[in-house]
């Protein structure tokens, strides 16, 4: 108890000295909190990217109007590690009694028969279409189409408003004398990735149906495109390699395109940032150790007279070191409080900026920056206190290795 009282007295009486040490400690703790909490956010961001960006690949014919045979598509579907699939059939068709959205300002004069057709995409699961996974389209009302839905469709919000269409309404689609009546299950909004020239190129004139409905319109059971998704991004390459090795498939006729480049870059950037943060954490600890040790060396040397007096009245070296450590612990405790506030605010802003930039560039759902777990702050403080302890040992070791007689001789 006497050591604690002496330590408190020493800290409060030498305010300028204590404040200098406190500022250095605050900076060390702040840097450690900042780097470790941002590193935690990068781990969350990596998980979010892997969860939102579906790692997958598509198979399509190299011919402009070519098809993918259903048997080939089903063989790939059965491969291990294929988490989900989406078969697509695309065509253009007429919508009797409905008005399409005009391509205003295009300046292109088109044949009436061509211009009057809408794009129809039949899909196994509408939410797995590239327009939705890429967040170009967003479902506004109703629900997505699933594998069990029959004669169902999604229409664009602008088209629905112009034709007074609501979920549950019926819609006729015609193609070369074939007619399919579908029920509108949902309404979506958004724009296409590329500028539209034809009316059928416009997102507003894009009709999404279940796969069977589109196949009835085309009169073919074959597919325009087959898309597959891996269970995990790191499995994508091995999955595409196994697909290319399937027998009796002429890959000169078909193209296989994966989206690995879409997320590999951002995951690589996140890994790079994590490496930088690891180096920064080590650097902050090393720099803090060097600076604080230097300051504490002068701090200890400036107290030689005090040390000599304590030794002359019978105070042991262990008690003197205990007092010094108690003083540093008091200062470190106060510094930790300030560092916690400053570090939390700074790391939160940095984390928010990094996640927002990644979300926007990758067109994924907004990543919610969660508060770092208590364990992360405890880890930062543990590193900080280790730095303080090592600095104290480095500063006091040269003096404490000397005998009381040697220390007292320096004072005379």
Short mmCIF file of C-alpha atoms in Angstrom, two decimals:
data_model
loop_
_atom_site.label_atom_id
_atom_site.label_comp_id
_atom_site.label_asym_id
_atom_site.label_seq_id
_atom_site.Cartn_x
_atom_site.Cartn_y
_atom_site.Cartn_z
CA UNK A 1 0.00 0.00 0.00
CA UNK A 2 2.94 2.29 0.77
CA UNK A 3 4.28 1.72 -2.76
CA UNK A 4 0.92 2.70 -4.30
CA UNK A 5 0.75 5.88 -2.21
CA UNK A 6 4.30 6.88 -3.15
CA UNK A 7 3.54 6.13 -6.82
CA UNK A 8 0.38 8.25 -6.78
CA UNK A 9 2.24 11.11 -5.06
CA UNK A 10 5.06 10.95 -7.62
CA UNK A 11 2.59 11.01 -10.55
CA UNK A 12 0.53 13.92 -9.25
CA UNK A 13 3.45 16.07 -8.11
CA UNK A 14 5.45 15.76 -11.34
CA UNK A 15 2.55 16.61 -13.64
CA UNK A 16 4.57 17.76 -16.63
CA UNK A 17 6.68 14.63 -16.60
CA UNK A 18 3.64 12.43 -16.12
CA UNK A 19 1.79 14.23 -18.92
CA UNK A 20 4.66 13.68 -21.36
CA UNK A 21 4.74 9.96 -20.64
CA UNK A 22 0.93 9.80 -20.79
CA UNK A 23 0.86 11.39 -24.25
CA UNK A 24 3.38 8.88 -25.57
CA UNK A 25 1.43 5.99 -24.07
CA UNK A 26 -1.83 7.35 -25.46
CA UNK A 27 -0.31 7.48 -28.93
CA UNK A 28 0.95 3.90 -28.62
CA UNK A 29 -2.40 2.57 -27.39
CA UNK A 30 -4.30 4.54 -30.05
CA UNK A 31 -2.16 3.15 -32.88
CA UNK A 32 -2.53 -0.40 -31.58
CA UNK A 33 -6.30 -0.04 -31.15
CA UNK A 34 -6.63 1.50 -34.61
CA UNK A 35 -4.62 -1.12 -36.48
CA UNK A 36 -6.13 -4.11 -34.68
CA UNK A 37 -9.76 -2.94 -34.95
CA UNK A 38 -9.41 -2.02 -38.63
CA UNK A 39 -7.82 -5.42 -39.18
CA UNK A 40 -10.90 -6.96 -37.56
CA UNK A 41 -13.10 -4.95 -39.94
CA UNK A 42 -11.08 -6.21 -42.92
CA UNK A 43 -11.78 -9.76 -41.78
CA UNK A 44 -15.51 -8.93 -41.63
CA UNK A 45 -15.31 -7.31 -45.07
CA UNK A 46 -13.62 -10.36 -46.55
CA UNK A 47 -16.39 -12.59 -45.21
CA UNK A 48 -19.00 -10.19 -46.58
CA UNK A 49 -17.45 -10.15 -50.05
CA UNK A 50 -17.24 -13.94 -50.13
CA UNK A 51 -20.86 -14.16 -48.99
CA UNK A 52 -22.30 -11.56 -51.39
CA UNK A 53 -20.28 -12.17 -54.53
CA UNK A 54 -21.27 -15.61 -55.73
CA UNK A 55 -18.26 -17.38 -57.16
CA UNK A 56 -19.44 -19.08 -60.32
CA UNK A 57 -19.10 -19.66 -64.03
CA UNK A 58 -21.32 -19.79 -67.10
CA UNK A 59 -21.44 -22.00 -70.16
CA UNK A 60 -22.75 -20.61 -73.43
CA UNK A 61 -22.48 -21.34 -77.13
CA UNK A 62 -19.80 -19.51 -79.09
CA UNK A 63 -22.32 -19.06 -81.91
CA UNK A 64 -24.50 -15.91 -81.60
CA UNK A 65 -27.75 -17.91 -81.70
CA UNK A 66 -26.33 -21.20 -80.49
CA UNK A 67 -27.68 -23.29 -77.64
CA UNK A 68 -26.33 -25.30 -74.73
CA UNK A 69 -27.73 -28.88 -74.77
CA UNK A 70 -29.67 -29.72 -71.64
CA UNK A 71 -27.76 -32.98 -71.12
CA UNK A 72 -24.44 -31.13 -70.92
CA UNK A 73 -25.90 -28.60 -68.50
CA UNK A 74 -27.22 -31.38 -66.25
CA UNK A 75 -23.90 -33.24 -66.25
CA UNK A 76 -22.11 -30.15 -64.96
CA UNK A 77 -24.87 -29.63 -62.40
CA UNK A 78 -24.08 -33.02 -60.84
CA UNK A 79 -20.43 -32.17 -60.18
CA UNK A 80 -19.34 -32.10 -56.55
CA UNK A 81 -18.97 -28.60 -55.00
CA UNK A 82 -21.68 -27.11 -57.26
CA UNK A 83 -23.74 -25.27 -54.66
CA UNK A 84 -26.43 -23.91 -57.00
CA UNK A 85 -27.23 -23.60 -60.68
CA UNK A 86 -29.38 -21.43 -62.91
CA UNK A 87 -30.47 -22.50 -66.40
CA UNK A 88 -31.50 -19.71 -68.77
CA UNK A 89 -33.37 -19.47 -72.05
CA UNK A 90 -33.54 -16.09 -73.79
CA UNK A 91 -35.65 -14.84 -76.67
CA UNK A 92 -37.63 -11.84 -77.82
CA UNK A 93 -41.42 -11.89 -77.90
CA UNK A 94 -44.47 -9.74 -78.32
CA UNK A 95 -46.80 -8.60 -75.54
CA UNK A 96 -50.25 -8.19 -77.13
CA UNK A 97 -52.23 -5.29 -75.77
CA UNK A 98 -49.28 -3.87 -73.81
CA UNK A 99 -47.17 -0.81 -74.59
CA UNK A 100 -43.40 -1.11 -74.43
CA UNK A 101 -41.19 1.68 -73.16
CA UNK A 102 -39.70 3.74 -75.98
CA UNK A 103 -35.96 4.11 -76.53
CA UNK A 104 -36.19 7.89 -76.29
CA UNK A 105 -33.30 9.82 -77.78
CA UNK A 106 -31.64 6.85 -79.48
CA UNK A 107 -32.00 8.42 -82.92
CA UNK A 108 -32.26 4.96 -84.49
CA UNK A 109 -35.15 4.05 -86.80
CA UNK A 110 -36.05 0.39 -86.37
CA UNK A 111 -38.39 -2.02 -88.11
CA UNK A 112 -41.73 -2.03 -86.33
CA UNK A 113 -41.72 -5.81 -85.86
CA UNK A 114 -38.29 -5.78 -84.23
CA UNK A 115 -38.85 -2.66 -82.17
CA UNK A 116 -42.11 -3.99 -80.82
CA UNK A 117 -40.61 -7.00 -79.06
CA UNK A 118 -39.58 -7.36 -75.44
CA UNK A 119 -36.70 -9.41 -74.15
CA UNK A 120 -37.80 -12.57 -72.36
CA UNK A 121 -35.43 -14.44 -70.06
CA UNK A 122 -36.52 -17.74 -68.60
CA UNK A 123 -34.60 -18.80 -65.51
CA UNK A 124 -34.57 -21.61 -62.97
CA UNK A 125 -34.16 -19.03 -60.20
CA UNK A 126 -34.57 -15.34 -61.02
CA UNK A 127 -32.51 -14.16 -58.04
CA UNK A 128 -29.46 -15.93 -59.52
CA UNK A 129 -29.57 -13.95 -62.77
CA UNK A 130 -26.52 -11.75 -63.31
CA UNK A 131 -28.65 -8.62 -63.28
CA UNK A 132 -29.72 -9.37 -59.70
CA UNK A 133 -26.48 -10.84 -58.36
CA UNK A 134 -24.68 -7.84 -59.89
CA UNK A 135 -27.26 -5.55 -58.25
CA UNK A 136 -28.26 -3.89 -61.52
CA UNK A 137 -31.83 -5.00 -60.78
CA UNK A 138 -33.59 -4.86 -57.41
CA UNK A 139 -36.86 -6.59 -56.58
CA UNK A 140 -39.40 -3.97 -55.48
CA UNK A 141 -42.59 -5.99 -54.98
CA UNK A 142 -43.61 -9.62 -54.85
CA UNK A 143 -41.14 -12.49 -54.82
CA UNK A 144 -38.44 -14.04 -56.97
CA UNK A 145 -39.20 -16.96 -59.26
CA UNK A 146 -38.12 -20.38 -58.07
CA UNK A 147 -37.67 -23.77 -59.71
CA UNK A 148 -41.23 -24.81 -58.78
CA UNK A 149 -43.00 -21.74 -60.18
CA UNK A 150 -45.04 -22.32 -63.34
CA UNK A 151 -46.19 -19.69 -65.88
CA UNK A 152 -44.88 -16.88 -63.69
CA UNK A 153 -43.05 -13.66 -64.50
CA UNK A 154 -41.34 -10.55 -63.18
CA UNK A 155 -41.80 -7.19 -64.94
CA UNK A 156 -40.03 -3.85 -64.67
CA UNK A 157 -41.54 -1.12 -62.51
CA UNK A 158 -41.68 1.41 -65.36
CA UNK A 159 -43.38 -1.07 -67.70
CA UNK A 160 -45.84 -2.05 -64.96
CA UNK A 161 -46.76 1.56 -64.24
CA UNK A 162 -47.29 2.37 -67.93
CA UNK A 163 -49.56 -0.65 -68.40
CA UNK A 164 -51.21 -0.57 -64.97
CA UNK A 165 -49.88 -4.00 -64.04
CA UNK A 166 -49.85 -5.28 -60.47
CA UNK A 167 -48.63 -8.53 -58.90
CA UNK A 168 -51.22 -11.22 -59.57
CA UNK A 169 -52.23 -9.89 -63.01
CA UNK A 170 -52.12 -12.08 -66.13
CA UNK A 171 -49.86 -11.31 -69.07
CA UNK A 172 -49.87 -12.85 -72.57
CA UNK A 173 -46.59 -13.47 -74.41
CA UNK A 174 -46.45 -14.49 -78.08
CA UNK A 175 -43.63 -15.80 -80.28
CA UNK A 176 -44.00 -17.20 -83.83
CA UNK A 177 -47.59 -18.26 -83.26
CA UNK A 178 -46.92 -19.68 -79.81
CA UNK A 179 -48.66 -18.09 -76.83
CA UNK A 180 -47.98 -18.37 -73.09
CA UNK A 181 -50.03 -16.73 -70.36
CA UNK A 182 -48.08 -15.92 -67.21
CA UNK A 183 -48.96 -14.48 -63.81
CA UNK A 184 -46.96 -11.48 -62.64
CA UNK A 185 -45.29 -12.56 -59.39
CA UNK A 186 -43.12 -9.54 -58.79
CA UNK A 187 -41.92 -6.13 -59.96
CA UNK A 188 -38.27 -5.07 -60.17
CA UNK A 189 -36.42 -1.82 -60.86
CA UNK A 190 -33.00 -0.90 -62.16
CA UNK A 191 -31.03 -0.31 -65.34
CA UNK A 192 -29.06 -2.56 -67.63
CA UNK A 193 -25.28 -2.66 -67.61
CA UNK A 194 -25.03 -1.56 -71.25
CA UNK A 195 -26.85 1.27 -73.09
CA UNK A 196 -29.93 0.17 -75.01
CA UNK A 197 -30.42 0.51 -78.77
CA UNK A 198 -33.43 -1.71 -79.34
CA UNK A 199 -36.53 -1.72 -77.20
CA UNK A 200 -35.69 -5.31 -76.28
CA UNK A 201 -32.32 -4.11 -74.93
CA UNK A 202 -33.98 -1.91 -72.34
CA UNK A 203 -34.30 -3.08 -68.76
CA UNK A 204 -37.78 -1.55 -68.74
CA UNK A 205 -38.85 -3.99 -71.48
CA UNK A 206 -37.20 -7.01 -69.89
CA UNK A 207 -39.59 -9.78 -68.92
CA UNK A 208 -38.28 -12.54 -66.65
CA UNK A 209 -40.21 -15.83 -66.61
CA UNK A 210 -39.77 -19.34 -65.29
CA UNK A 211 -37.60 -21.51 -67.53
CA UNK A 212 -40.40 -23.69 -68.93
CA UNK A 213 -42.40 -20.65 -70.10
CA UNK A 214 -39.46 -19.29 -72.11
CA UNK A 215 -38.78 -22.74 -73.57
CA UNK A 216 -42.40 -22.97 -74.72
CA UNK A 217 -41.96 -19.66 -76.54
CA UNK A 218 -38.72 -20.76 -78.25
CA UNK A 219 -40.06 -24.23 -78.99
CA UNK A 220 -36.82 -25.76 -77.72
CA UNK A 221 -35.77 -27.52 -74.52
CA UNK A 222 -32.17 -26.37 -74.97
CA UNK A 223 -30.62 -23.48 -73.06
CA UNK A 224 -29.09 -20.15 -73.95
CA UNK A 225 -26.83 -20.19 -70.90
CA UNK A 226 -26.15 -22.38 -67.87
CA UNK A 227 -24.68 -20.78 -64.76
CA UNK A 228 -23.17 -22.60 -61.78
CA UNK A 229 -22.03 -21.42 -58.35
CA UNK A 230 -19.28 -22.86 -56.17
CA UNK A 231 -19.67 -23.43 -52.46
CA UNK A 232 -16.64 -21.21 -51.75
CA UNK A 233 -14.55 -18.81 -53.90
CA UNK A 234 -11.36 -20.85 -53.49
CA UNK A 235 -13.12 -23.87 -55.06
CA UNK A 236 -13.97 -22.06 -58.30
CA UNK A 237 -10.79 -22.87 -60.21
CA UNK A 238 -10.83 -26.58 -59.42
CA UNK A 239 -14.53 -26.69 -60.33
CA UNK A 240 -13.98 -25.07 -63.73
CA UNK A 241 -11.02 -27.39 -64.38
CA UNK A 242 -13.16 -30.43 -63.64
CA UNK A 243 -15.90 -29.07 -65.90
CA UNK A 244 -13.46 -28.66 -68.79
CA UNK A 245 -12.25 -32.23 -68.28
CA UNK A 246 -15.73 -33.76 -68.69
CA UNK A 247 -15.75 -36.22 -71.61
CA UNK A 248 -17.70 -35.86 -74.85
CA UNK A 249 -17.94 -32.06 -74.73
CA UNK A 250 -16.50 -30.14 -77.66
CA UNK A 251 -15.19 -26.98 -75.96
CA UNK A 252 -14.47 -25.47 -79.37
CA UNK A 253 -18.23 -24.91 -79.60
CA UNK A 254 -18.81 -23.62 -76.07
CA UNK A 255 -17.34 -20.87 -73.93
CA UNK A 256 -16.79 -21.18 -70.20
CA UNK A 257 -16.58 -17.85 -68.38
CA UNK A 258 -15.94 -17.56 -64.66
CA UNK A 259 -16.33 -14.49 -62.46
CA UNK A 260 -13.16 -15.19 -60.46
CA UNK A 261 -11.58 -11.92 -61.57
CA UNK A 262 -14.57 -10.00 -60.18
CA UNK A 263 -13.83 -10.92 -56.58
CA UNK A 264 -10.19 -12.09 -56.71
CA UNK A 265 -9.00 -8.50 -57.07
CA UNK A 266 -10.90 -7.17 -54.09
CA UNK A 267 -9.98 -10.18 -51.91
CA UNK A 268 -6.36 -9.65 -52.89
CA UNK A 269 -6.64 -5.98 -51.96
CA UNK A 270 -8.17 -6.87 -48.60
CA UNK A 271 -5.35 -9.37 -47.96
CA UNK A 272 -2.85 -6.67 -48.86
CA UNK A 273 -4.45 -4.23 -46.43
CA UNK A 274 -4.43 -6.90 -43.72
CA UNK A 275 -0.70 -7.48 -44.29
CA UNK A 276 -0.06 -3.75 -44.11
CA UNK A 277 -2.04 -3.52 -40.87
CA UNK A 278 -0.06 -6.42 -39.40
CA UNK A 279 3.19 -4.67 -40.27
CA UNK A 280 1.77 -1.40 -38.91
CA UNK A 281 0.85 -3.10 -35.63
CA UNK A 282 4.35 -4.52 -35.23
CA UNK A 283 5.85 -1.20 -36.30
CA UNK A 284 3.73 0.75 -33.83
CA UNK A 285 4.74 -1.58 -31.01
CA UNK A 286 8.44 -1.43 -31.96
CA UNK A 287 8.45 2.35 -32.40
CA UNK A 288 6.56 2.80 -29.14
CA UNK A 289 9.04 0.55 -27.37
CA UNK A 290 12.00 2.54 -28.70
CA UNK A 291 10.55 6.01 -27.96
CA UNK A 292 9.12 5.13 -24.56
CA UNK A 293 12.33 3.37 -23.51
CA UNK A 294 14.35 6.46 -24.43
CA UNK A 295 12.02 8.74 -22.49
CA UNK A 296 12.02 6.44 -19.47
CA UNK A 297 15.83 6.28 -19.49
CA UNK A 298 15.93 10.04 -18.92
CA UNK A 299 13.04 9.66 -16.48
CA UNK A 300 15.02 7.17 -14.37
CA UNK A 301 18.30 9.10 -14.60
CA UNK A 302 16.53 12.21 -13.44
CA UNK A 303 15.50 10.35 -10.30
CA UNK A 304 18.93 9.11 -9.25
CA UNK A 305 18.85 11.33 -6.19
CA UNK A 306 15.47 9.89 -5.19
CA UNK A 307 16.72 6.35 -5.78
CA UNK A 308 19.80 7.02 -3.68
CA UNK A 309 17.79 8.37 -0.78
CA UNK A 310 15.40 5.40 -0.89
CA UNK A 311 18.34 3.00 -0.90
CA UNK A 312 20.03 4.86 1.98
CA UNK A 313 16.97 4.45 4.21
CA UNK A 314 16.82 0.75 3.53
CA UNK A 315 14.33 0.54 0.66
CA UNK A 316 15.09 -2.49 -1.51
CA UNK A 317 15.57 -2.37 -5.27
CA UNK A 318 12.49 -4.56 -5.67
CA UNK A 319 10.36 -1.97 -3.85
CA UNK A 320 11.81 0.88 -5.94
CA UNK A 321 11.09 -0.97 -9.19
CA UNK A 322 7.63 -1.80 -7.84
CA UNK A 323 6.97 1.91 -7.27
CA UNK A 324 8.16 2.83 -10.78
CA UNK A 325 5.95 0.14 -12.31
CA UNK A 326 3.01 1.34 -10.20
CA UNK A 327 3.54 4.90 -11.49
CA UNK A 328 3.63 3.68 -15.08
CA UNK A 329 0.54 1.53 -14.48
CA UNK A 330 -1.39 4.58 -13.19
CA UNK A 331 -0.34 6.65 -16.21
CA UNK A 332 -1.07 3.75 -18.59
CA UNK A 333 -4.56 3.28 -17.13
CA UNK A 334 -5.41 6.94 -17.75
CA UNK A 335 -3.87 6.80 -21.23
CA UNK A 336 -5.90 3.69 -22.07
CA UNK A 337 -9.16 5.54 -21.45
CA UNK A 338 -8.26 8.40 -23.81
CA UNK A 339 -6.81 6.00 -26.40
CA UNK A 340 -10.00 3.93 -26.31
CA UNK A 341 -12.11 6.95 -27.24
CA UNK A 342 -9.80 8.37 -29.91
CA UNK A 343 -8.86 4.97 -31.39
CA UNK A 344 -12.46 3.78 -31.61
CA UNK A 345 -13.63 6.89 -33.47
CA UNK A 346 -10.67 6.95 -35.85
CA UNK A 347 -10.83 3.23 -36.64
CA UNK A 348 -14.60 3.41 -37.16
CA UNK A 349 -14.24 6.17 -39.75
CA UNK A 350 -11.42 4.37 -41.55
CA UNK A 351 -13.35 1.08 -41.53
CA UNK A 352 -16.51 2.75 -42.85
CA UNK A 353 -14.60 4.41 -45.68
CA UNK A 354 -12.89 1.16 -46.69
CA UNK A 355 -16.09 -0.92 -46.64
CA UNK A 356 -18.09 1.73 -48.52
CA UNK A 357 -15.46 1.87 -51.25
CA UNK A 358 -15.41 -1.91 -51.59
CA UNK A 359 -19.22 -2.22 -51.54
CA UNK A 360 -19.57 0.39 -54.29
CA UNK A 361 -16.81 -1.00 -56.50
CA UNK A 362 -18.09 -4.57 -56.19
CA UNK A 363 -21.81 -3.71 -56.35
CA UNK A 364 -22.59 -5.82 -53.29
CA UNK A 365 -24.96 -5.26 -50.44
CA UNK A 366 -23.84 -2.61 -48.01
CA UNK A 367 -21.53 -4.09 -45.41
CA UNK A 368 -22.53 -3.07 -41.91
CA UNK A 369 -19.42 -2.16 -39.94
CA UNK A 370 -19.83 -3.97 -36.67
CA UNK A 371 -18.10 -2.83 -33.50
CA UNK A 372 -14.89 -4.71 -32.84
CA UNK A 373 -15.27 -7.40 -30.17
CA UNK A 374 -13.98 -6.69 -26.68
CA UNK A 375 -11.24 -9.27 -27.27
CA UNK A 376 -9.72 -7.00 -29.95
CA UNK A 377 -9.46 -4.07 -27.52
CA UNK A 378 -8.07 -6.35 -24.82
CA UNK A 379 -5.49 -7.58 -27.30
CA UNK A 380 -4.50 -3.99 -28.13
CA UNK A 381 -4.17 -3.10 -24.45
CA UNK A 382 -2.19 -6.28 -23.79
CA UNK A 383 0.29 -5.33 -26.52
CA UNK A 384 0.43 -1.80 -25.13
CA UNK A 385 1.11 -2.90 -21.57
CA UNK A 386 3.80 -5.30 -22.78
CA UNK A 387 5.45 -2.37 -24.56
CA UNK A 388 5.28 -0.30 -21.35
CA UNK A 389 6.70 -3.15 -19.27
CA UNK A 390 9.58 -3.83 -21.69
CA UNK A 391 10.33 -0.10 -21.86
CA UNK A 392 10.42 0.09 -18.04
CA UNK A 393 12.77 -2.90 -17.86
CA UNK A 394 15.05 -1.42 -20.53
CA UNK A 395 15.14 1.95 -18.73
CA UNK A 396 15.68 0.70 -15.17
CA UNK A 397 18.02 -2.24 -15.88
CA UNK A 398 21.23 -0.15 -16.22
CA UNK A 399 20.61 1.58 -12.88
CA UNK A 400 19.30 -1.38 -10.98
CA UNK A 401 22.27 -3.55 -12.00
CA UNK A 402 24.48 -1.20 -9.98
CA UNK A 403 25.02 -1.72 -6.28
CA UNK A 404 23.61 0.79 -3.76
CA UNK A 405 27.17 1.90 -3.06
CA UNK A 406 27.78 2.72 -6.76
CA UNK A 407 24.51 4.67 -7.00
CA UNK A 408 25.24 6.65 -3.83
CA UNK A 409 28.78 7.37 -5.05
CA UNK A 410 27.33 9.15 -8.10
CA UNK A 411 25.41 11.51 -5.86
CA UNK A 412 28.50 12.72 -3.94
#
